[in-house]
PDB file of C-alpha atoms and ligand atoms in Angstrom:
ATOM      1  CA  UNK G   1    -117.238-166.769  41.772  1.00  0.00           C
ATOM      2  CA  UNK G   2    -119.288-164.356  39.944  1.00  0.00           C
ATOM      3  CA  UNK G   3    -119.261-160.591  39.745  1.00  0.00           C
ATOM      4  CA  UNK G   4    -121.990-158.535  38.586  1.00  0.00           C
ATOM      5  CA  UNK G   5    -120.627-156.464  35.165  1.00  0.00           C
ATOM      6  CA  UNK G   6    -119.804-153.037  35.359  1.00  0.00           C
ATOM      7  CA  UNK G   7    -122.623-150.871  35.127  1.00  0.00           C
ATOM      8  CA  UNK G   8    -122.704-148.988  31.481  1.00  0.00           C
ATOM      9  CA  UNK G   9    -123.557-145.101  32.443  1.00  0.00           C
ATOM     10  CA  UNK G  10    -124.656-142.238  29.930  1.00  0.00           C
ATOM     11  CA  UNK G  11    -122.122-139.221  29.170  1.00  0.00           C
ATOM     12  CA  UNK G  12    -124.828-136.959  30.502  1.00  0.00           C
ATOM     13  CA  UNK G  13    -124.515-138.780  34.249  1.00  0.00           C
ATOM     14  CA  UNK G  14    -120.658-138.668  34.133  1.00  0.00           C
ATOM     15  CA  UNK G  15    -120.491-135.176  33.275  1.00  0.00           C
ATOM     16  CA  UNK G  16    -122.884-134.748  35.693  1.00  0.00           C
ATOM     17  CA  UNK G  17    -120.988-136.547  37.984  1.00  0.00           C
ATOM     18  CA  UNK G  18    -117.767-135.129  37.261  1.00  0.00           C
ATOM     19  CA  UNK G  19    -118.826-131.149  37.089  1.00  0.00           C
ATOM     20  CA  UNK G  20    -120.653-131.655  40.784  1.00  0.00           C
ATOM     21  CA  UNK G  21    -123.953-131.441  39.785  1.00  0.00           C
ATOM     22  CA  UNK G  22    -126.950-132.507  41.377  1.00  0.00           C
ATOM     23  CA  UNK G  23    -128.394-135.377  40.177  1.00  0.00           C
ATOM     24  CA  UNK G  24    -131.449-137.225  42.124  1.00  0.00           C
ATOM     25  CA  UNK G  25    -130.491-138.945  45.708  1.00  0.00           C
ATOM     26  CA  UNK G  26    -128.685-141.836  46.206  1.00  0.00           C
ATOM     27  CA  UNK G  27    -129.912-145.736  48.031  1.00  0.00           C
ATOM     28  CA  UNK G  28    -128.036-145.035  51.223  1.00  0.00           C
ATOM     29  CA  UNK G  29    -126.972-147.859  53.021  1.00  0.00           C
ATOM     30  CA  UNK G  30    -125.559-148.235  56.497  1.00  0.00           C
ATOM     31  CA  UNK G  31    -123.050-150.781  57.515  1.00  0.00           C
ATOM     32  CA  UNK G  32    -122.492-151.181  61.403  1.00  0.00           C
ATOM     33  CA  UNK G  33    -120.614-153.760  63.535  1.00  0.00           C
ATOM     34  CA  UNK G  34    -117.826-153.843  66.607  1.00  0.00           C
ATOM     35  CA  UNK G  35    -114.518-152.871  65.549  1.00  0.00           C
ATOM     36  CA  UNK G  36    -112.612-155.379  62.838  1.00  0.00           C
ATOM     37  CA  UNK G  37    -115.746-157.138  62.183  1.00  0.00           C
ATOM     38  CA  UNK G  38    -115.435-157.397  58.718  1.00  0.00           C
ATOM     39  CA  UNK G  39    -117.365-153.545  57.777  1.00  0.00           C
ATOM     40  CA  UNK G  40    -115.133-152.994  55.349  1.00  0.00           C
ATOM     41  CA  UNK G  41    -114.071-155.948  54.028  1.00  0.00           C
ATOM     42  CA  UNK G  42    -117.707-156.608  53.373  1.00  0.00           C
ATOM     43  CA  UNK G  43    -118.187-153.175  51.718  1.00  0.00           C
ATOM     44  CA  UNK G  44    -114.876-153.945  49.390  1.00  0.00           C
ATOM     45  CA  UNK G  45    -116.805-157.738  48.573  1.00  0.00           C
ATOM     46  CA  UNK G  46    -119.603-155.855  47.922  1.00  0.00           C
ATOM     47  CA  UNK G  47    -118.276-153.536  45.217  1.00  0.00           C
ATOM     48  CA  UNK G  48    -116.097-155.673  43.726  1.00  0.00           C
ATOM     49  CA  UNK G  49    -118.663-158.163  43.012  1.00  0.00           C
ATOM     50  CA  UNK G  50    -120.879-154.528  41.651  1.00  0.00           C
ATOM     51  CA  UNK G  51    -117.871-154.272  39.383  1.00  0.00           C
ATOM     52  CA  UNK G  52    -117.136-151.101  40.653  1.00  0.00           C
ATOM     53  CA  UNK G  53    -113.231-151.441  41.947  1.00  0.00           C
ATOM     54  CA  UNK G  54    -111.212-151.011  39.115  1.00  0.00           C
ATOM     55  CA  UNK G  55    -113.351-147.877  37.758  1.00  0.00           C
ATOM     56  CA  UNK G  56    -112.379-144.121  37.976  1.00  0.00           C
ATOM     57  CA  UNK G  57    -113.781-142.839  40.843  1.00  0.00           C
ATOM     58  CA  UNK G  58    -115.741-140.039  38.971  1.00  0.00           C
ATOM     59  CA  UNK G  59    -117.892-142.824  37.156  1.00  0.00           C
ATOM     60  CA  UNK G  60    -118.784-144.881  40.522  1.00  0.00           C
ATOM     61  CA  UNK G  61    -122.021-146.090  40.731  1.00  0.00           C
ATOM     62  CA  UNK G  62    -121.594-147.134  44.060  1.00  0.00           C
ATOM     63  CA  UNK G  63    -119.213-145.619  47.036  1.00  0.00           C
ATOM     64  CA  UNK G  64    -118.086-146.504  50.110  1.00  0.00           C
ATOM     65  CA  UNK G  65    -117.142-144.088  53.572  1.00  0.00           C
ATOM     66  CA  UNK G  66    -116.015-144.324  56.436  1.00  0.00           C
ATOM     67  CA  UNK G  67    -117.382-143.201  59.637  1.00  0.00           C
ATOM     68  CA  UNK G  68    -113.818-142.660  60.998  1.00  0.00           C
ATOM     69  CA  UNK G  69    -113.485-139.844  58.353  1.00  0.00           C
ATOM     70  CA  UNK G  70    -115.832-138.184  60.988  1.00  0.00           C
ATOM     71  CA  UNK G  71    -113.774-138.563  64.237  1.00  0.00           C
ATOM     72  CA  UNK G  72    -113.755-134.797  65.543  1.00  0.00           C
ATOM     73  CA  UNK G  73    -110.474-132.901  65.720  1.00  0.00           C
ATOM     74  CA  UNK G  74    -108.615-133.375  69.717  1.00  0.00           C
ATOM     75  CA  UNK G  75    -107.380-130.877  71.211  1.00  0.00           C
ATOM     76  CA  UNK G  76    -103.418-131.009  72.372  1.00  0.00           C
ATOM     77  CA  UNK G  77    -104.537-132.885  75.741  1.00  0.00           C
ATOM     78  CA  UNK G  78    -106.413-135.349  74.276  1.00  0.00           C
ATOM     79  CA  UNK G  79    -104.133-135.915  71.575  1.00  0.00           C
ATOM     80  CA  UNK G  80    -101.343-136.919  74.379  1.00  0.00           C
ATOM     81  CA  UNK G  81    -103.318-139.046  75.769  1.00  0.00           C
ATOM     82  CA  UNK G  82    -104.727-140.429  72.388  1.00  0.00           C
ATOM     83  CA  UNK G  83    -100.875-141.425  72.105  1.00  0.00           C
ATOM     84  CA  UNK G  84    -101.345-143.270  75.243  1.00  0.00           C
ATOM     85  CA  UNK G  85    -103.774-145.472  74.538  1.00  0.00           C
ATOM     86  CA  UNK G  86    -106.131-143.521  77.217  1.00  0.00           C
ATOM     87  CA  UNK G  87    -108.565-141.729  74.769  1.00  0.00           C
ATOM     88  CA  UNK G  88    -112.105-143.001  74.224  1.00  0.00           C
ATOM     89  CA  UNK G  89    -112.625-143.566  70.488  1.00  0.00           C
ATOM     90  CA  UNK G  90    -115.722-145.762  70.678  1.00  0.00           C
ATOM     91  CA  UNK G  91    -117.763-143.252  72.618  1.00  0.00           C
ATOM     92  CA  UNK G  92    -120.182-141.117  70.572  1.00  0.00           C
ATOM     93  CA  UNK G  93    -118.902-138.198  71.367  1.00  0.00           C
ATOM     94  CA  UNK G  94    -115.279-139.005  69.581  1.00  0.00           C
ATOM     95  CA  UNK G  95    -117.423-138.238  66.476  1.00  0.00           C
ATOM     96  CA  UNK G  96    -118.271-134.858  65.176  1.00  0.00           C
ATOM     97  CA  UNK G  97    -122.013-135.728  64.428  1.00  0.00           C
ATOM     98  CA  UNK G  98    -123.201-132.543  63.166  1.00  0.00           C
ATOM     99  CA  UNK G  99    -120.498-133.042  60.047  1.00  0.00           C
ATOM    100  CA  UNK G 100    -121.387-136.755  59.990  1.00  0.00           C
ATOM    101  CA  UNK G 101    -125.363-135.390  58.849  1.00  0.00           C
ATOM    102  CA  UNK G 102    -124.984-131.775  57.062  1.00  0.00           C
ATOM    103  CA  UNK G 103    -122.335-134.746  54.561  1.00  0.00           C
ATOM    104  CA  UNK G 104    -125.348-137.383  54.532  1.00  0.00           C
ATOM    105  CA  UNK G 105    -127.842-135.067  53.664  1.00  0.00           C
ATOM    106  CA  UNK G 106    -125.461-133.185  50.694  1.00  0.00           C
ATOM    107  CA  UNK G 107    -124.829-136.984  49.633  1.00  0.00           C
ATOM    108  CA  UNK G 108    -128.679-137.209  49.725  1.00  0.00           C
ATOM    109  CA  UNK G 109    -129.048-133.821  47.846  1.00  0.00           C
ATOM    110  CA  UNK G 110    -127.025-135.290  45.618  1.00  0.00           C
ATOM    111  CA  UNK G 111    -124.072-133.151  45.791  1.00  0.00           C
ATOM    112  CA  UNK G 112    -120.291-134.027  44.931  1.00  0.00           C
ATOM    113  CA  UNK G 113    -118.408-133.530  48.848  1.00  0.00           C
ATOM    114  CA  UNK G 114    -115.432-133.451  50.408  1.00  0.00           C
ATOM    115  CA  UNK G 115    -115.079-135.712  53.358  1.00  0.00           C
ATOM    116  CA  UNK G 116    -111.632-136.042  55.408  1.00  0.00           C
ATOM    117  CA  UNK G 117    -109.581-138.406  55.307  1.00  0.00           C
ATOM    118  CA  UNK G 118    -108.563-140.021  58.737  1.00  0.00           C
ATOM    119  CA  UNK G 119    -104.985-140.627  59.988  1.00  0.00           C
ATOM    120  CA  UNK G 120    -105.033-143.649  62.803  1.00  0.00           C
ATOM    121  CA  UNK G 121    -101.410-143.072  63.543  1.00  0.00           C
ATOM    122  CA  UNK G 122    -101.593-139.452  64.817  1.00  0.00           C
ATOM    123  CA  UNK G 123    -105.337-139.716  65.452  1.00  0.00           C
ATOM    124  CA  UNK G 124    -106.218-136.264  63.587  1.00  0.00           C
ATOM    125  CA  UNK G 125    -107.884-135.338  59.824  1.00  0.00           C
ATOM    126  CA  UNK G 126    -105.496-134.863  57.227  1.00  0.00           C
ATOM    127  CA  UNK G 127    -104.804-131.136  57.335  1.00  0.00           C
ATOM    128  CA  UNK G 128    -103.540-131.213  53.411  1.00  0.00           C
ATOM    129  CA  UNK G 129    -105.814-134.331  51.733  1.00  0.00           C
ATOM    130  CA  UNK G 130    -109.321-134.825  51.577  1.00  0.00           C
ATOM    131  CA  UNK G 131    -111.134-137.539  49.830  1.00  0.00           C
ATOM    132  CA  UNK G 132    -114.088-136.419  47.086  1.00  0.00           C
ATOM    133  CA  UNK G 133    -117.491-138.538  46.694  1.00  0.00           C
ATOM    134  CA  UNK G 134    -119.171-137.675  43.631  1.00  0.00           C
ATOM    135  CA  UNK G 135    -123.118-138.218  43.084  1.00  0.00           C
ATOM    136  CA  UNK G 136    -123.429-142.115  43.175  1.00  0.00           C
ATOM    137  CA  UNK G 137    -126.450-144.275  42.619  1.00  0.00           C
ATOM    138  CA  UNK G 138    -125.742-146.269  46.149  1.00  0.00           C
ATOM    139  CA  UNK G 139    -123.619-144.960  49.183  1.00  0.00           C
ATOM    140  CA  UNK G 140    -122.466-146.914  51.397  1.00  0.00           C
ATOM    141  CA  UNK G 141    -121.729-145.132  54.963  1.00  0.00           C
ATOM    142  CA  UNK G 142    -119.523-148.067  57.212  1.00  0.00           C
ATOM    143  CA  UNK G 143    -118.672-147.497  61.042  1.00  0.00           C
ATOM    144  CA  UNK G 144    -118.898-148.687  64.335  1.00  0.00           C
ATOM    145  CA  UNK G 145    -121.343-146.153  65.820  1.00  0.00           C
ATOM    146  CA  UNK G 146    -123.485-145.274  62.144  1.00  0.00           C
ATOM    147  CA  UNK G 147    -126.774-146.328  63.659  1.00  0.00           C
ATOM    148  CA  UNK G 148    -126.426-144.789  67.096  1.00  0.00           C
ATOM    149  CA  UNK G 149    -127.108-141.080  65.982  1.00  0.00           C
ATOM    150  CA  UNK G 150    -131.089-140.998  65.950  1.00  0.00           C
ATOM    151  CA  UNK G 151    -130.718-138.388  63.379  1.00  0.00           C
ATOM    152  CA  UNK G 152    -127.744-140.163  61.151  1.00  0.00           C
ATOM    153  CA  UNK G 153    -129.768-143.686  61.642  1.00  0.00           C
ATOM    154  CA  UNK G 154    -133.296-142.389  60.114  1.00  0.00           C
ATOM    155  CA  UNK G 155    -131.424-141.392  57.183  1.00  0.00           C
ATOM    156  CA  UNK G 156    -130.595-145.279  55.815  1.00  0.00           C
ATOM    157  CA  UNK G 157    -132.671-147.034  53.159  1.00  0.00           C
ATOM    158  CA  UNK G 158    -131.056-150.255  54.592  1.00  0.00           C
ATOM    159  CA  UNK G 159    -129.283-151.107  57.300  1.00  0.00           C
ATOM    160  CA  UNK G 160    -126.772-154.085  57.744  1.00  0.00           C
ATOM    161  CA  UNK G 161    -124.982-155.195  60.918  1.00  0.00           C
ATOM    162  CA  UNK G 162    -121.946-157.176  60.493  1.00  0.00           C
ATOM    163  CA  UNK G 163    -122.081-159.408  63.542  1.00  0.00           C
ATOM    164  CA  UNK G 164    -118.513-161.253  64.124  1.00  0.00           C
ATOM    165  CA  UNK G 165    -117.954-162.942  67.308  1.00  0.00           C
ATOM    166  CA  UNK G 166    -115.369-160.481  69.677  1.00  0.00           C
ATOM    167  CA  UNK G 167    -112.281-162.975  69.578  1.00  0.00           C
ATOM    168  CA  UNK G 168    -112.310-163.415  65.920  1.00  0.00           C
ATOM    169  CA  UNK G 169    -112.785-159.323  66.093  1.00  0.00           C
ATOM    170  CA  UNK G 170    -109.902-159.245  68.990  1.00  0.00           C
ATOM    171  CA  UNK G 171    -108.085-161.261  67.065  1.00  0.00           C
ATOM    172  CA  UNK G 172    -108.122-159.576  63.816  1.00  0.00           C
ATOM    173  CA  UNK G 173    -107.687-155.995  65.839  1.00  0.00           C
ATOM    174  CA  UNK G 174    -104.536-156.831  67.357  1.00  0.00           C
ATOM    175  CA  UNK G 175    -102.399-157.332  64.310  1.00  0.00           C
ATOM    176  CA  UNK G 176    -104.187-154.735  61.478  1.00  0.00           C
ATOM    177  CA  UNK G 177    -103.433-151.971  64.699  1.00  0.00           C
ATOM    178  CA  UNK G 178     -99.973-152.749  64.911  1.00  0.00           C
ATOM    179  CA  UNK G 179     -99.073-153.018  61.728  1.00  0.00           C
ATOM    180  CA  UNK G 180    -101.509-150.643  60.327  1.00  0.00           C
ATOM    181  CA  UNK G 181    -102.270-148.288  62.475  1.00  0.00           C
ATOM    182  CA  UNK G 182     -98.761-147.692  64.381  1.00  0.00           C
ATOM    183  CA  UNK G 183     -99.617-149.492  67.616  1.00  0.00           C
ATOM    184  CA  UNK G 184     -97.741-151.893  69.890  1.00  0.00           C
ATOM    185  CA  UNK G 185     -99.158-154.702  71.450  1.00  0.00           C
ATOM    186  CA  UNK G 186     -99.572-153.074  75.269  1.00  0.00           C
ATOM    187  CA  UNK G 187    -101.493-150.350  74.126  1.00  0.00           C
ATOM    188  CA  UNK G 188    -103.812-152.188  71.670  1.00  0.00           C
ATOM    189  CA  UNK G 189    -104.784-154.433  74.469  1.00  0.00           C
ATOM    190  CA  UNK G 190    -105.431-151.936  77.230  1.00  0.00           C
ATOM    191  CA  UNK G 191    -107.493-149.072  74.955  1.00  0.00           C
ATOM    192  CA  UNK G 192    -109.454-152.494  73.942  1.00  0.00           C
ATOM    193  CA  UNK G 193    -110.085-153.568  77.805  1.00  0.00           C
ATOM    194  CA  UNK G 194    -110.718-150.122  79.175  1.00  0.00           C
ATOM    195  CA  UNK G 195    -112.762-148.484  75.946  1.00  0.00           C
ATOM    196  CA  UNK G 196    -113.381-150.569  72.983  1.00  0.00           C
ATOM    197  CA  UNK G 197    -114.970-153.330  74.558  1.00  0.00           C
ATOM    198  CA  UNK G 198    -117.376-151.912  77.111  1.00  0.00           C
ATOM    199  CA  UNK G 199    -117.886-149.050  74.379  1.00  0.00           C
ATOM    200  CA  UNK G 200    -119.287-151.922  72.024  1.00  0.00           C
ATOM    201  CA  UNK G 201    -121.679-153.104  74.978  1.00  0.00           C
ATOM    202  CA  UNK G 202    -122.979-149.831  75.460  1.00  0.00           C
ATOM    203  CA  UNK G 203    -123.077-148.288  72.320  1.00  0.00           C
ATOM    204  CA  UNK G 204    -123.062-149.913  69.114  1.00  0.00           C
ATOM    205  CA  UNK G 205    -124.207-153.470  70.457  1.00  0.00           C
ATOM    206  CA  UNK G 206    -127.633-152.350  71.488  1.00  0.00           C
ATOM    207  CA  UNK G 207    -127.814-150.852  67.585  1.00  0.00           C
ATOM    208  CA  UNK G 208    -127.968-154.463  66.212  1.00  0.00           C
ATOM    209  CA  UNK G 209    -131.759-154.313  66.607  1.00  0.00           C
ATOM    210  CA  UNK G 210    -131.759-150.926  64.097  1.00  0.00           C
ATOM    211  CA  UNK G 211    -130.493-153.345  61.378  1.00  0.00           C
ATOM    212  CA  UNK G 212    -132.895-154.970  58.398  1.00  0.00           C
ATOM    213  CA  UNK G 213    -130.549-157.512  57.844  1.00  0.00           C
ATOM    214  CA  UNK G 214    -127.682-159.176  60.246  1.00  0.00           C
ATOM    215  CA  UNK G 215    -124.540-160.725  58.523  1.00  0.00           C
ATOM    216  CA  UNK G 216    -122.662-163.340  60.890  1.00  0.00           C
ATOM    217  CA  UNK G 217    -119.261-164.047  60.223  1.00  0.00           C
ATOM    218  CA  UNK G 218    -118.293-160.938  57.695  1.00  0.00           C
ATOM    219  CA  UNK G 219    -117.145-161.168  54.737  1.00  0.00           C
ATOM    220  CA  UNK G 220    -117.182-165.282  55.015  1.00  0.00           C
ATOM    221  CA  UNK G 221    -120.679-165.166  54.737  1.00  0.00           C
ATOM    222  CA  UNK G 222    -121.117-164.818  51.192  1.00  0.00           C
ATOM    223  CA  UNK G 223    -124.701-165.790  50.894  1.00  0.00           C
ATOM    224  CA  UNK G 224    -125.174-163.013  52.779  1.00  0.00           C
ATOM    225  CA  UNK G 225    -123.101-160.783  50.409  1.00  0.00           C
ATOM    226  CA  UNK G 226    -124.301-162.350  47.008  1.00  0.00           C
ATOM    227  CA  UNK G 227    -127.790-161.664  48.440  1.00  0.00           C
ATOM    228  CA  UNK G 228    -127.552-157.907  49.123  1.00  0.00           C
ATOM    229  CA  UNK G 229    -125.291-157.849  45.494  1.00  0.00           C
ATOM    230  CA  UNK G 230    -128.766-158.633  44.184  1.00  0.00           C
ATOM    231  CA  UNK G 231    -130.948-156.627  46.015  1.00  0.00           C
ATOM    232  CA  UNK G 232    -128.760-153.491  44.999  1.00  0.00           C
ATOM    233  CA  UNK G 233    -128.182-154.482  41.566  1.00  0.00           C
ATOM    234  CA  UNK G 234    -131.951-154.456  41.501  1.00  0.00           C
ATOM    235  CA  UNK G 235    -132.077-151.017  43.111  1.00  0.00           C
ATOM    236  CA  UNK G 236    -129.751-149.782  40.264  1.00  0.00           C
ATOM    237  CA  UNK G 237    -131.375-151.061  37.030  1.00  0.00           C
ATOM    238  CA  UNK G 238    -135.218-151.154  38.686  1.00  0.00           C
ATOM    239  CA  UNK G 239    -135.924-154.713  38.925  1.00  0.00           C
ATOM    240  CA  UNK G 240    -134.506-156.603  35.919  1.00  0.00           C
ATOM    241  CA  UNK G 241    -135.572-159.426  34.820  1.00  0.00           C
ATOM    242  CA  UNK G 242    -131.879-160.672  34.103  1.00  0.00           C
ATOM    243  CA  UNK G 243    -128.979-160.263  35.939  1.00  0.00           C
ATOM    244  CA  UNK G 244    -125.506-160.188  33.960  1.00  0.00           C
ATOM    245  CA  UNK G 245    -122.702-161.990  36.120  1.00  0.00           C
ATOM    246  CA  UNK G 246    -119.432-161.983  34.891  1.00  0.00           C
ATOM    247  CA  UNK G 247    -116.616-164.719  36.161  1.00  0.00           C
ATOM    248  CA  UNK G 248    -113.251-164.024  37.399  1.00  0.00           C
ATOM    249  CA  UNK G 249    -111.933-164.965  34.128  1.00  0.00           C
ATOM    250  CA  UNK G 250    -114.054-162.260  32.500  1.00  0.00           C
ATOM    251  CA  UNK G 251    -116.510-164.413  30.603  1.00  0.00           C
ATOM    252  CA  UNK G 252    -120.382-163.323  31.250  1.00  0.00           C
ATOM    253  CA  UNK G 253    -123.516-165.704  32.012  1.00  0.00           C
ATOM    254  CA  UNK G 254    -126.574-163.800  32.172  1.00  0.00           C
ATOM    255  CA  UNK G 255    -128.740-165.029  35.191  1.00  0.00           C
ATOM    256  CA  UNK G 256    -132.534-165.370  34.593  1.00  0.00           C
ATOM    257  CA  UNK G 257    -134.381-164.799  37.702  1.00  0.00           C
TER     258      UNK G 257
HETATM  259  N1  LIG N 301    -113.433-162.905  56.652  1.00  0.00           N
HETATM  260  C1  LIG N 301    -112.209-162.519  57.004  1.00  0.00           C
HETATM  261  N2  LIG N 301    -111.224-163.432  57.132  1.00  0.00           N
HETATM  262  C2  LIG N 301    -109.986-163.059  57.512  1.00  0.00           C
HETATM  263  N3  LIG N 301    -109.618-161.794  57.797  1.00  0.00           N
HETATM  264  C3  LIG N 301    -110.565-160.841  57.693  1.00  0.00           C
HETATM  265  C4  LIG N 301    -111.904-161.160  57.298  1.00  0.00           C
HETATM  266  N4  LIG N 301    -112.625-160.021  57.303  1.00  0.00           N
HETATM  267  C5  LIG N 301    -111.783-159.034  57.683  1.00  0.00           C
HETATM  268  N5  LIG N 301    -110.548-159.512  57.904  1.00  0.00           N
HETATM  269  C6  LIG N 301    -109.362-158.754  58.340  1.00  0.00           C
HETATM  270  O1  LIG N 301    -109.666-158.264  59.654  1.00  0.00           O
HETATM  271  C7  LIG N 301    -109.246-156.921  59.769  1.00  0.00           C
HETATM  272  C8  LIG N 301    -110.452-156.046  60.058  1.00  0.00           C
HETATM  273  O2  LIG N 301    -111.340-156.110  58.944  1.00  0.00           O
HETATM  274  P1  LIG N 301    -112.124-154.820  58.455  1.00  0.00           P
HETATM  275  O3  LIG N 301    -112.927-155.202  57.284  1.00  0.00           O
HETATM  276  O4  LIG N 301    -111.167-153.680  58.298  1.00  0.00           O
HETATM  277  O5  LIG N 301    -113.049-154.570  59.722  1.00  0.00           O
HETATM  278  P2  LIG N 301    -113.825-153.266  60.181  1.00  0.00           P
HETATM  279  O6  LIG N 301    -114.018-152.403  58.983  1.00  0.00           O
HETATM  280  O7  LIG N 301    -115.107-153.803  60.740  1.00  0.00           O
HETATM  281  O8  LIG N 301    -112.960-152.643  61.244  1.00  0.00           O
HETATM  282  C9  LIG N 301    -108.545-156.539  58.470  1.00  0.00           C
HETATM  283  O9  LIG N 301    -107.154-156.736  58.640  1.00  0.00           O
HETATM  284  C10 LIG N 301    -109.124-157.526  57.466  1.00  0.00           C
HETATM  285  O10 LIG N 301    -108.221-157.822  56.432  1.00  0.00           O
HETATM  286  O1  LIG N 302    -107.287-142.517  66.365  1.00  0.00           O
HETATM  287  C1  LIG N 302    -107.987-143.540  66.467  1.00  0.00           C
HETATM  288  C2  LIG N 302    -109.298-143.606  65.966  1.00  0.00           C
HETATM  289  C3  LIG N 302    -110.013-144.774  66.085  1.00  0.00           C
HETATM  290  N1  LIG N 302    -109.466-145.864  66.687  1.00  0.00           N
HETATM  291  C4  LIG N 302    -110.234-147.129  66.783  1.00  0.00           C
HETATM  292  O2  LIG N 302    -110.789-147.434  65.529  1.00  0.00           O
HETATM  293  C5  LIG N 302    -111.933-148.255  65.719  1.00  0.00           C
HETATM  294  C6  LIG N 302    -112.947-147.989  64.615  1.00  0.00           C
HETATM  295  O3  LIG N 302    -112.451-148.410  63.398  1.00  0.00           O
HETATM  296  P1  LIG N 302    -112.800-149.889  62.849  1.00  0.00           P
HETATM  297  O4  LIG N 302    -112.204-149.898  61.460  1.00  0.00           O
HETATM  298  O5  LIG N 302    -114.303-149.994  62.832  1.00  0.00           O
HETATM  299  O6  LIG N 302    -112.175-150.875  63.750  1.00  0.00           O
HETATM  300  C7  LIG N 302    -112.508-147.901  67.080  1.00  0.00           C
HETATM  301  O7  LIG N 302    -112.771-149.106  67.778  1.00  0.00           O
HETATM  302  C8  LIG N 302    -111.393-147.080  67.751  1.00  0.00           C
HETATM  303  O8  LIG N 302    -110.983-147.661  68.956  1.00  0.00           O
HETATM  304  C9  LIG N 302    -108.204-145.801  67.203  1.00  0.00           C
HETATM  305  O9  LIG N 302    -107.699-146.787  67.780  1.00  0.00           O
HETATM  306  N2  LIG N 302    -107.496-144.633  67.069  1.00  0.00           N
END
């Protein structure tokens, strides 16, 4: 397996980057799918092979967020029956949209932001934590509902769906929310049969046709992933002729194309 080296970046772009300044706007790419699909394990492929894991946040070329950092605050009623398993979380309106943009277009603006940081065992925003994106040359913006917002949709260069068949996705749900996300079996299975399923048919199914490209299977389809690797890395250094791959074992092949 190959990744593509990390990127080298001038001092003037990471202080830049570091002090909050604008800089020019960002490839924004939007990754939507049902829930466990694979969204962000394709995301994490995705950088890793960019070479941009193991890299200080602050000199990111390319980022990563969540649409769940965007779930709207409950109030105490909801929040009970949140606890119950009897909240809808895959309806649009479990999402506060007009945050979702105003973000999007200060990512676009190329502004540094602060975007909240979920917590999926007591279904609320971090009151004390927040999570900061600095100006990036790519953004990635993951979630199950990303391209159902007419005005959040129209604001993707590209958009992927990750298109995993519902019991792999039922399968993988039922073990990352219980030991994850705090959940017990019971509850995982009815919030899936009475919201998360028919939320998927109604809502973020229909957004499949939105998408450029369609990835079956996830992150096992690395084809897929080694093809948009490319495409970005192309986005980032303006069409290169050559392509510098480096190997797990750290040794670099450069790639004619
Ligand atoms: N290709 C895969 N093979 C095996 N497990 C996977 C694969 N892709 C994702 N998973 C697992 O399934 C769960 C959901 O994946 P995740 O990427 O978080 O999905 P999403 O972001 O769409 O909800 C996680 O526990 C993850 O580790
Ligand atoms: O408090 C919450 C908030 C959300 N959920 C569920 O999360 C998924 C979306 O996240 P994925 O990582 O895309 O699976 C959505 O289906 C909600 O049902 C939750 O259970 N509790």
């Amino acid at each position: 397996m190959y990744f593509i080296q990390n990127i080298d970046m001038s001092d003037a772009i990471k202080f830049r980057k570091m002090n909050g300044i604008e800089g020019k706007a960002p490839f924004l790419i939007g990754v939507a799918g049902g829930t466990a699909s694979g969204k962000s394990t394709v995301c994490k492929r995705i950088m890793e092979k960019l070479g941009q894991v193991d890299m200080d946040q602050t000199q990111r070329q390319v980022v990563c967020i969540s649409q769940d950092s965007f779930y709207r605050e409950l109030t105490a009623a909801e929040i009970v029956k949140a606890g119950q398993g009897l909240f809808n979380f895959d309806h649009p309106n479990a999402f506060d949209e007009g945050l979702m943009e105003r973000t999007l277009n200060d990512i676009l603006a190329g502004k540094k932001c602060e975007v909240p940081v979920y917590d999926f065992k007591n279904h609320t925003t971090r009151k004390d934590e927040t999570m900061t994106i600095y100006p990036a040359d790519v953004v990635l913006f993951e979630g199950i509902l990303v391209f159902f917002f007419p005005q959040i949709r129209n604001l993707f260069h590209m958009k992927l769906f990750v298109d995993t068949d519902s019991d792999t996705r039922l399968a993988r749900r039922v073990p990352r929310d219980i030991i994850e996300r705090g959940r017990d079996l019971e509850q995982v299975l009815n919030q899936y049969m009475n919201f998360v399923k028919p939320a998927f048919e109604e809502f973020c199914s229909p957004t499949k046709k939105f998408a450029d490209v369609i990835i079956p299977r996830g992150a096992d389809n690395t084809v897929a992933i080694d093809l948009i690797v490319h495409h970005i890395w192309d986005i980032l250094h303006g069409n290169s002729n050559g392509v510098r791959m480096v190997s797990e074992n750290g040794s670099a092949t450069k790639i004619s194309r």
